[in-house]
Amino acid sequence: MERTLVLIKPDGVQRQLVGQIVARFEQKGLKIVAMKFIKMSKDLAERHYAIHKGKSFYDDLVSFITSGPIVAMVLEGRLAVKQTRNLMGATRPEEAAPGSIRGDLSVYTGQNLVHGSDSDENAQIEIANFFTPAELVEYDLANKDWIG
Ligand code: IDP
Ligand code: MG
């Protein structure tokens, strides 16, 4: 089953939207297999955002994501990468569809509440940046025959 990395960025924590955001992923039927509440180090942020190094907004990205606590989680499910990206909505809140997390709850591109891996390949790299294999919990959901 496919897995993806999701971060609730510092704005999500500061605006006390953690529960609402996690609920959207749960309600869809994605399974939480790992979760932690951390303040990211600069080193971890630079690794996580390595793909954006050199872009005009890179320094702001690293400084924002390290500015306060975040929630990191691994979600599992059928087409988890794509399903998660759909629930998040487009990168720019003004382009994110109503009903999506960013479309409903955010205004600024730099404070768009969530990160989600954009491919299966990147998901595996990103998950390994945040979690050890032992932290990925193996279990069955009670409703697995319906959405698992
Ligand atoms: P994504 O988060 O939807 O995958 P990416 O293109 O990977 O979007 O960009 C990573 C993050 O960088 C975005 O979520 C957003 O917070 C920020 N970002 C992207 N483009 C811009 C920009 O043009 N100005 C400022 N911040 C940006
Ligand atoms: Mg991205």
Short mmCIF file of C-alpha atoms and ligand atoms in Angstrom, two decimals:
data_model
loop_
_atom_site.label_atom_id
_atom_site.label_comp_id
_atom_site.label_asym_id
_atom_site.label_seq_id
_atom_site.Cartn_x
_atom_site.Cartn_y
_atom_site.Cartn_z
CA MET A 1 0.00 0.00 0.00
CA GLU A 2 1.31 3.46 -0.89
CA ARG A 3 2.65 5.80 1.78
CA THR A 4 3.22 9.55 1.85
CA LEU A 5 4.73 12.14 4.17
CA VAL A 6 2.50 14.94 5.43
CA LEU A 7 3.61 17.90 7.53
CA ILE A 8 1.31 20.30 9.31
CA LYS A 9 3.42 23.44 9.06
CA PRO A 10 3.94 25.96 11.88
CA ASP A 11 0.91 28.00 10.79
CA GLY A 12 -1.33 24.95 11.26
CA VAL A 13 -0.07 24.46 14.80
CA GLN A 14 -0.20 28.17 15.70
CA ARG A 15 -3.73 28.51 14.31
CA GLN A 16 -4.78 25.39 16.28
CA LEU A 17 -5.91 23.57 13.12
CA VAL A 18 -4.05 20.31 13.80
CA GLY A 19 -7.18 18.38 14.72
CA GLN A 20 -9.16 19.67 11.74
CA ILE A 21 -6.37 18.87 9.31
CA VAL A 22 -5.75 15.38 10.65
CA ALA A 23 -9.51 14.76 10.58
CA ARG A 24 -9.69 15.44 6.84
CA PHE A 25 -7.11 12.79 6.10
CA GLU A 26 -8.73 10.32 8.49
CA GLN A 27 -12.19 10.95 7.10
CA LYS A 28 -10.94 10.20 3.61
CA GLY A 29 -9.80 6.80 4.84
CA LEU A 30 -6.04 7.30 4.93
CA LYS A 31 -4.34 5.36 7.71
CA ILE A 32 -1.92 7.05 10.11
CA VAL A 33 1.16 4.84 10.39
CA ALA A 34 3.46 7.36 12.11
CA MET A 35 3.12 10.75 13.75
CA LYS A 36 5.33 13.13 15.73
CA PHE A 37 5.26 16.68 17.07
CA ILE A 38 8.65 18.31 16.62
CA LYS A 39 10.51 21.53 15.96
CA MET A 40 12.52 20.86 12.81
CA SER A 41 16.25 21.60 12.87
CA LYS A 42 17.77 23.72 10.11
CA ASP A 43 19.60 20.62 8.93
CA LEU A 44 16.39 18.61 8.58
CA ALA A 45 14.63 21.54 6.87
CA GLU A 46 17.44 21.89 4.34
CA ARG A 47 17.28 18.17 3.59
CA HIS A 48 13.50 18.22 3.31
CA TYR A 49 13.48 21.23 0.98
CA ALA A 50 16.68 20.37 -0.93
CA ILE A 51 14.69 20.21 -4.16
CA HIS A 52 13.91 23.95 -3.80
CA LYS A 53 17.48 25.09 -3.13
CA GLY A 54 18.32 28.06 -5.36
CA LYS A 55 14.72 29.26 -5.70
CA SER A 56 13.86 32.80 -4.62
CA PHE A 57 11.69 31.58 -1.74
CA TYR A 58 14.07 28.88 -0.43
CA ASP A 59 15.47 30.88 2.52
CA ASP A 60 11.96 31.89 3.61
CA LEU A 61 10.83 28.27 3.31
CA VAL A 62 13.57 27.00 5.60
CA SER A 63 13.17 29.80 8.11
CA PHE A 64 9.36 29.40 8.26
CA ILE A 65 9.33 25.62 8.64
CA THR A 66 11.85 25.87 11.51
CA SER A 67 10.06 28.80 13.18
CA GLY A 68 7.85 26.70 15.43
CA PRO A 69 6.59 23.19 16.05
CA ILE A 70 5.13 21.06 13.29
CA VAL A 71 3.33 17.73 13.06
CA ALA A 72 4.94 15.11 10.83
CA MET A 73 2.97 12.04 9.83
CA VAL A 74 3.04 9.14 7.44
CA LEU A 75 -0.27 8.27 5.80
CA GLU A 76 -0.98 5.01 4.03
CA GLY A 77 -3.70 4.05 1.60
CA ARG A 78 -4.66 3.42 -1.99
CA LEU A 79 -2.90 6.06 -4.12
CA ALA A 80 -1.99 7.87 -0.90
CA VAL A 81 0.26 10.45 -2.61
CA LYS A 82 -2.41 11.62 -5.04
CA GLN A 83 -5.28 11.40 -2.57
CA THR A 84 -3.33 13.49 -0.07
CA ARG A 85 -2.38 16.11 -2.66
CA ASN A 86 -6.06 16.40 -3.66
CA LEU A 87 -7.13 16.91 -0.06
CA MET A 88 -4.42 19.58 0.39
CA GLY A 89 -5.38 21.57 -2.72
CA ALA A 90 -3.16 23.63 -5.01
CA THR A 91 0.03 25.23 -3.69
CA ARG A 92 -1.39 28.76 -3.96
CA PRO A 93 -4.44 29.18 -1.70
CA GLU A 94 -6.16 31.43 -4.24
CA GLU A 95 -5.99 28.55 -6.74
CA ALA A 96 -6.86 25.80 -4.26
CA ALA A 97 -10.37 24.45 -4.69
CA PRO A 98 -12.98 25.07 -2.01
CA GLY A 99 -13.27 21.89 0.00
CA SER A 100 -9.51 21.39 0.09
CA ILE A 101 -7.46 22.17 3.19
CA ARG A 102 -5.63 25.06 1.55
CA GLY A 103 -8.71 26.25 -0.32
CA ASP A 104 -10.80 26.38 2.83
CA LEU A 105 -8.31 27.39 5.48
CA SER A 106 -5.35 29.35 4.06
CA VAL A 107 -4.63 32.68 2.35
CA TYR A 108 -0.86 32.90 1.76
CA THR A 109 1.31 30.60 -0.40
CA GLY A 110 4.08 30.80 2.20
CA GLN A 111 1.63 29.80 4.93
CA ASN A 112 -0.40 27.12 3.22
CA LEU A 113 -0.68 24.85 6.26
CA VAL A 114 0.44 21.51 4.86
CA HIS A 115 3.17 19.69 3.00
CA GLY A 116 2.54 16.45 1.14
CA SER A 117 4.98 14.40 -0.93
CA ASP A 118 4.50 14.85 -4.67
CA SER A 119 5.52 11.38 -5.89
CA ASP A 120 5.95 7.87 -4.58
CA GLU A 121 9.70 8.19 -5.03
CA ASN A 122 9.93 11.47 -3.10
CA ALA A 123 7.59 10.11 -0.44
CA GLN A 124 10.02 7.33 0.37
CA ILE A 125 12.94 9.76 0.62
CA GLU A 126 10.95 12.24 2.73
CA ILE A 127 9.58 9.57 5.08
CA ALA A 128 13.14 8.38 5.74
CA ASN A 129 14.17 11.96 6.62
CA PHE A 130 11.63 12.04 9.45
CA PHE A 131 11.06 8.49 10.65
CA THR A 132 13.10 5.36 11.32
CA PRO A 133 11.63 2.11 9.96
CA ALA A 134 10.77 1.10 13.55
CA GLU A 135 8.60 4.21 13.95
CA LEU A 136 6.32 3.13 11.10
CA VAL A 137 3.66 1.16 12.92
CA GLU A 138 2.21 -1.96 11.31
CA TYR A 139 -1.44 -2.57 12.16
CA ASP A 140 -4.83 -3.11 10.56
CA LEU A 141 -7.66 -0.60 10.80
CA ALA A 142 -10.98 -1.98 11.99
CA ASN A 143 -12.58 -0.73 8.74
CA LYS A 144 -9.87 -2.13 6.45
CA ASP A 145 -12.30 -4.16 4.37
CA TRP A 146 -14.05 -0.94 3.35
CA ILE A 147 -11.26 1.54 2.75
CA GLY A 148 -8.01 -0.28 3.60
P1 IDP B 1 3.66 22.11 -2.65
O1 IDP B 1 3.81 22.38 -1.16
O2 IDP B 1 2.25 22.30 -3.12
O3 IDP B 1 4.24 20.77 -3.07
P2 IDP B 1 6.02 23.31 -3.84
O4 IDP B 1 6.10 23.86 -5.22
O5 IDP B 1 6.71 22.02 -3.56
O6 IDP B 1 4.49 23.25 -3.41
O7 IDP B 1 6.61 24.44 -2.87
C1 IDP B 1 6.91 24.14 -1.51
C2 IDP B 1 6.35 25.24 -0.65
O8 IDP B 1 7.05 26.44 -0.96
C3 IDP B 1 4.90 25.57 -0.90
O9 IDP B 1 4.02 24.75 -0.15
C4 IDP B 1 4.82 27.01 -0.46
O10 IDP B 1 4.65 27.11 0.93
C5 IDP B 1 6.19 27.55 -0.84
N1 IDP B 1 6.16 28.23 -2.13
C6 IDP B 1 6.01 27.69 -3.37
N2 IDP B 1 6.03 28.62 -4.33
C7 IDP B 1 6.23 29.80 -3.70
C8 IDP B 1 6.33 31.14 -4.15
O11 IDP B 1 6.27 31.46 -5.34
N3 IDP B 1 6.51 32.09 -3.17
C9 IDP B 1 6.59 31.78 -1.85
N4 IDP B 1 6.49 30.53 -1.39
C10 IDP B 1 6.31 29.55 -2.29
MG MG B 2 6.21 20.12 -2.98
#
